[in-house]
Amino acid sequence: MTFSTMLSTMADGMLKTGAIFFLTLIGSLPLGMIVALLRKSRFTLVRGIISVYISIMRGTPLMLQLLVWYFGPYYLFGMNIGNWRFPALIVGFVLNYAAYFAEIYRGGIESIPVGQYEAAEVLGYTKTQTFMRIILPQVMKIIMPSITNEVITLVKDTSLAFTLAYQEVFSLAKQISASQTSFMPFVIAGVFYFVANYVVEIAMNRIEKSMDYYK
Amino acid sequence: MIIEMNNIEKHFEGLEVLKDISFGVDSGEVVSIIGPSGSGKSTLLRCATFLEKIDGGEIIYMGQKAAHTDEQGNAVYVPHHEMGKFRGYCGLVFQQFNLFPHYSILKNITDAPIHVQGRSRDEAEATAMELLGKMGIADKADAYPYQLSGGQQQRVAIARALAMKPEILFFDEPTSALDPELTGEVLKVIRQLAEEKMTMVVVTHEMPFAKAVSNRVLFMDGGVIVEQGDPREVFENPKEERTRQFLRVFEQ
Ligand SMILES: Nc1ncnc2c1ncn2[C@@H]1O[C@H](COP(=O)(O)OP(=O)(O)OP(=O)(O)O)[C@@H](O)[C@H]1O
Ligand SMILES: [Mg+2]
């Protein structure tokens, strides 16, 4: 296998890695906010469920969670899991990352001084307006460095998809390396992750900079 | 009467903070509230501006009941959708300014008029610029709060409250968070508003200011109004022993 065929075979894996990455972010960033808000719900039951959910997501390996999401439906309900590989991956990633993001959001929300809420209340802002216009923008600025950390971790975590034999970059690298007895696929995969994270860092830096106009 | 608060009761977990307090403010009146720490001054202002719920009594703005006590002795507020009207009657200036750090000075002042009251942007900005001019900080419209001194921030906070065109403005120790050399500029603005007959209630420890600017002084201690009246009377000739004690401690 020439270097260029190797590269083009792996390019497909890179797209799949990208798909996991973006779908996870699109799902978990908003879901994390919902989880963070539900965690402060006035219903004890809701708060309890959310807190158990976050504990499980953070207290067990993501790899194990992925296996459970993939094989669970078969063992529990005898479901045919033929087309379930990719959805199981995304569900696993989204629910796991949402838990981490929820904790980051919660920390951010709790760090906003109560005076901000009171000033908004006296001015007559509704609860939704207060959150969307006053609180959330400030939370975003505070939590952006933590979000960057998580996003960088996610780039690397996408490789856990190999547990479900999903053909993203890392799985492909392993396969091609074994079949071709070559070390090159790992080098390509390594460069790919490195470059991807470099891009993430630049993008996140831009976002952080764009919020630098106030203190 | 702009506001009437009758027989107000408020407690926090068993601690009685306001005990049967009654007071009213007429249009154009400037009332100063003085009193020792913990006497309930802030709580009274927070009840008047609906940041805290009263446990008993009634709150009346412009002759309309915002809250009253029912037969069972529970304080009942008007339904949620009517609260906006009452919130619009009053403004509050905080000790800590509480400006929105992510908004420019101009936006701090125009955001609520536009998004809460539905005024047009042009109108809101014109009002804001006029107020900033009055506060002597028109050149700061595009700055952000962190770029301003405490005295300037507090003047922005006053402008933000005034932009809502409230009937009455409450101040909770507006100069207590400021360095002594900055209190003057904020007090000057409040004095100017008093001359323009803005109705105001000011909790303050600035006795000379209270004496010079207010039409009435109210001395609170232990959750009750111990004494009230003409500032010269209260300061120079207090009737109650507790007022005398408090003023004496203050003069030292
Ligand atoms: N949210 C709260 N929960 C419990 N107790 C409170 C709360 N707010 C105020 N208190 C108590 O109520 C009493 C009156 O407080 P308040 O802040 O109204 O006093 P104040 O006259 O404004 O004092 P200061 O001059 O120190 O500002 C105090 O004993 C205070 O500890
Ligand atoms: Mg106070």
mmCIF file of C-alpha atoms in Angstrom, chain B residues 20-165:
data_model
loop_
_atom_site.group_PDB
_atom_site.id
_atom_site.type_symbol
_atom_site.label_atom_id
_atom_site.label_comp_id
_atom_site.label_asym_id
_atom_site.label_seq_id
_atom_site.Cartn_x
_atom_site.Cartn_y
_atom_site.Cartn_z
ATOM 1 C CA ASP B 20 -45.259 46.970 61.850
ATOM 2 C CA ILE B 21 -43.607 49.725 59.844
ATOM 3 C CA SER B 22 -45.780 52.354 58.198
ATOM 4 C CA PHE B 23 -44.604 55.180 56.049
ATOM 5 C CA GLY B 24 -45.490 57.061 52.918
ATOM 6 C CA VAL B 25 -43.745 59.346 50.491
ATOM 7 C CA ASP B 26 -45.376 62.265 48.729
ATOM 8 C CA SER B 27 -44.587 63.331 45.220
ATOM 9 C CA GLY B 28 -41.437 65.467 45.123
ATOM 10 C CA GLU B 29 -40.447 64.535 48.642
ATOM 11 C CA VAL B 30 -36.925 63.493 49.577
ATOM 12 C CA VAL B 31 -36.769 61.187 52.571
ATOM 13 C CA SER B 32 -33.555 60.116 54.259
ATOM 14 C CA ILE B 33 -33.422 56.950 56.309
ATOM 15 C CA ILE B 34 -30.742 56.669 58.937
ATOM 16 C CA GLY B 35 -30.120 54.056 61.583
ATOM 17 C CA PRO B 36 -27.605 51.565 62.920
ATOM 18 C CA SER B 37 -26.457 48.488 61.043
ATOM 19 C CA GLY B 38 -29.041 45.716 61.063
ATOM 20 C CA SER B 39 -31.949 48.026 61.808
ATOM 21 C CA GLY B 40 -33.775 46.939 58.645
ATOM 22 C CA LYS B 41 -33.142 49.895 56.324
ATOM 23 C CA SER B 42 -32.088 47.788 53.350
ATOM 24 C CA THR B 43 -34.875 45.310 53.979
ATOM 25 C CA LEU B 44 -37.436 48.116 53.927
ATOM 26 C CA LEU B 45 -36.108 49.330 50.558
ATOM 27 C CA ARG B 46 -35.989 45.799 49.204
ATOM 28 C CA CYS B 47 -39.618 45.263 50.225
ATOM 29 C CA ALA B 48 -40.631 48.550 48.621
ATOM 30 C CA THR B 49 -38.927 47.561 45.354
ATOM 31 C CA PHE B 50 -40.291 43.982 45.450
ATOM 32 C CA LEU B 51 -36.897 42.300 45.858
ATOM 33 C CA GLU B 52 -38.239 40.860 49.102
ATOM 34 C CA LYS B 53 -41.778 39.765 49.850
ATOM 35 C CA ILE B 54 -43.449 41.225 52.891
ATOM 36 C CA ASP B 55 -45.001 38.872 55.453
ATOM 37 C CA GLY B 56 -47.734 41.292 56.419
ATOM 38 C CA GLY B 57 -49.085 44.756 55.739
ATOM 39 C CA GLU B 58 -49.793 46.486 52.469
ATOM 40 C CA ILE B 59 -47.863 48.265 49.736
ATOM 41 C CA ILE B 60 -49.699 50.884 47.711
ATOM 42 C CA TYR B 61 -48.223 52.678 44.715
ATOM 43 C CA MET B 62 -50.058 55.619 43.156
ATOM 44 C CA GLY B 63 -53.203 54.632 45.035
ATOM 45 C CA GLN B 64 -53.116 51.067 43.698
ATOM 46 C CA LYS B 65 -52.563 48.083 45.937
ATOM 47 C CA ALA B 66 -49.526 46.010 45.006
ATOM 48 C CA ALA B 67 -49.761 43.826 48.096
ATOM 49 C CA HIS B 68 -52.145 43.426 50.982
ATOM 50 C CA THR B 69 -52.831 41.024 53.827
ATOM 51 C CA ASP B 70 -55.810 38.681 53.537
ATOM 52 C CA GLU B 71 -58.143 37.448 56.307
ATOM 53 C CA GLN B 72 -55.818 34.557 57.072
ATOM 54 C CA GLY B 73 -53.010 37.042 57.669
ATOM 55 C CA ASN B 74 -51.023 36.151 54.558
ATOM 56 C CA ALA B 75 -49.468 38.812 52.388
ATOM 57 C CA VAL B 76 -50.914 38.619 48.883
ATOM 58 C CA TYR B 77 -49.369 40.300 45.862
ATOM 59 C CA VAL B 78 -51.112 41.242 42.642
ATOM 60 C CA PRO B 79 -50.814 38.559 39.956
ATOM 61 C CA HIS B 80 -47.538 38.180 38.119
ATOM 62 C CA HIS B 81 -48.649 40.002 34.971
ATOM 63 C CA GLU B 82 -49.562 43.113 36.972
ATOM 64 C CA MET B 83 -46.259 43.214 38.835
ATOM 65 C CA GLY B 84 -44.499 44.842 35.885
ATOM 66 C CA LYS B 85 -46.544 47.994 36.295
ATOM 67 C CA PHE B 86 -45.572 48.296 39.957
ATOM 68 C CA ARG B 87 -41.931 47.544 39.260
ATOM 69 C CA GLY B 88 -42.061 50.376 36.754
ATOM 70 C CA TYR B 89 -43.106 52.839 39.439
ATOM 71 C CA CYS B 90 -39.934 52.376 41.442
ATOM 72 C CA GLY B 91 -36.205 52.289 40.857
ATOM 73 C CA LEU B 92 -33.385 51.212 43.132
ATOM 74 C CA VAL B 93 -29.754 52.289 43.250
ATOM 75 C CA PHE B 94 -27.551 49.758 44.998
ATOM 76 C CA GLN B 95 -24.569 50.272 47.229
ATOM 77 C CA GLN B 96 -22.500 48.089 44.877
ATOM 78 C CA PHE B 97 -23.820 49.741 41.654
ATOM 79 C CA ASN B 98 -24.520 46.341 40.045
ATOM 80 C CA LEU B 99 -23.947 47.586 36.521
ATOM 81 C CA PHE B 100 -23.936 44.955 33.789
ATOM 82 C CA PRO B 101 -20.217 44.489 33.061
ATOM 83 C CA HIS B 102 -20.700 43.091 29.551
ATOM 84 C CA TYR B 103 -22.758 46.069 28.379
ATOM 85 C CA SER B 104 -21.368 49.455 27.404
ATOM 86 C CA ILE B 105 -22.464 52.394 29.535
ATOM 87 C CA LEU B 106 -25.001 53.385 26.904
ATOM 88 C CA LYS B 107 -26.386 49.862 26.679
ATOM 89 C CA ASN B 108 -26.585 49.574 30.462
ATOM 90 C CA ILE B 109 -28.972 52.514 30.344
ATOM 91 C CA THR B 110 -30.942 51.701 27.191
ATOM 92 C CA ASP B 111 -31.345 47.939 27.417
ATOM 93 C CA ALA B 112 -34.212 47.824 29.907
ATOM 94 C CA PRO B 113 -36.162 50.733 28.401
ATOM 95 C CA ILE B 114 -35.959 48.977 25.034
ATOM 96 C CA HIS B 115 -36.483 45.360 26.066
ATOM 97 C CA VAL B 116 -38.640 45.763 29.154
ATOM 98 C CA GLN B 117 -40.656 48.865 28.344
ATOM 99 C CA GLY B 118 -40.653 48.499 24.574
ATOM 100 C CA ARG B 119 -39.390 51.993 23.851
ATOM 101 C CA SER B 120 -37.747 52.671 20.517
ATOM 102 C CA ARG B 121 -33.957 52.540 20.352
ATOM 103 C CA ASP B 122 -33.744 56.157 19.201
ATOM 104 C CA GLU B 123 -35.851 57.382 22.074
ATOM 105 C CA ALA B 124 -33.990 55.261 24.610
ATOM 106 C CA GLU B 125 -30.607 56.451 23.375
ATOM 107 C CA ALA B 126 -31.656 60.078 23.352
ATOM 108 C CA THR B 127 -32.884 59.739 26.932
ATOM 109 C CA ALA B 128 -29.700 57.946 27.943
ATOM 110 C CA MET B 129 -27.436 60.605 26.440
ATOM 111 C CA GLU B 130 -29.405 63.341 28.124
ATOM 112 C CA LEU B 131 -29.100 61.568 31.475
ATOM 113 C CA LEU B 132 -25.390 60.925 30.992
ATOM 114 C CA GLY B 133 -24.958 64.606 30.241
ATOM 115 C CA LYS B 134 -26.745 65.460 33.452
ATOM 116 C CA MET B 135 -24.497 63.056 35.328
ATOM 117 C CA GLY B 136 -21.467 64.729 33.768
ATOM 118 C CA ILE B 137 -20.243 61.602 32.000
ATOM 119 C CA ALA B 138 -21.585 61.924 28.454
ATOM 120 C CA ASP B 139 -18.103 61.116 27.149
ATOM 121 C CA LYS B 140 -18.300 57.651 28.748
ATOM 122 C CA ALA B 141 -21.227 56.364 26.692
ATOM 123 C CA ASP B 142 -19.107 53.841 24.802
ATOM 124 C CA ALA B 143 -16.919 52.816 27.738
ATOM 125 C CA TYR B 144 -17.460 49.675 29.799
ATOM 126 C CA PRO B 145 -18.152 49.709 33.530
ATOM 127 C CA TYR B 146 -14.692 48.399 34.467
ATOM 128 C CA GLN B 147 -13.153 51.466 32.830
ATOM 129 C CA LEU B 148 -14.994 53.851 35.173
ATOM 130 C CA SER B 149 -14.280 54.988 38.709
ATOM 131 C CA GLY B 150 -16.690 53.955 41.433
ATOM 132 C CA GLY B 151 -18.234 57.409 41.488
ATOM 133 C CA GLN B 152 -18.781 57.333 37.745
ATOM 134 C CA GLN B 153 -20.234 53.823 37.927
ATOM 135 C CA GLN B 154 -22.693 54.894 40.577
ATOM 136 C CA ARG B 155 -23.771 57.837 38.418
ATOM 137 C CA VAL B 156 -24.356 55.422 35.556
ATOM 138 C CA ALA B 157 -26.438 53.278 37.898
ATOM 139 C CA ILE B 158 -28.511 56.342 38.770
ATOM 140 C CA ALA B 159 -28.946 57.136 35.076
ATOM 141 C CA ARG B 160 -29.936 53.521 34.414
ATOM 142 C CA ALA B 161 -32.643 53.735 37.074
ATOM 143 C CA LEU B 162 -33.865 57.139 35.865
ATOM 144 C CA ALA B 163 -34.074 55.958 32.255
ATOM 145 C CA MET B 164 -37.025 53.795 33.306
ATOM 146 C CA LYS B 165 -38.808 57.005 34.288
#
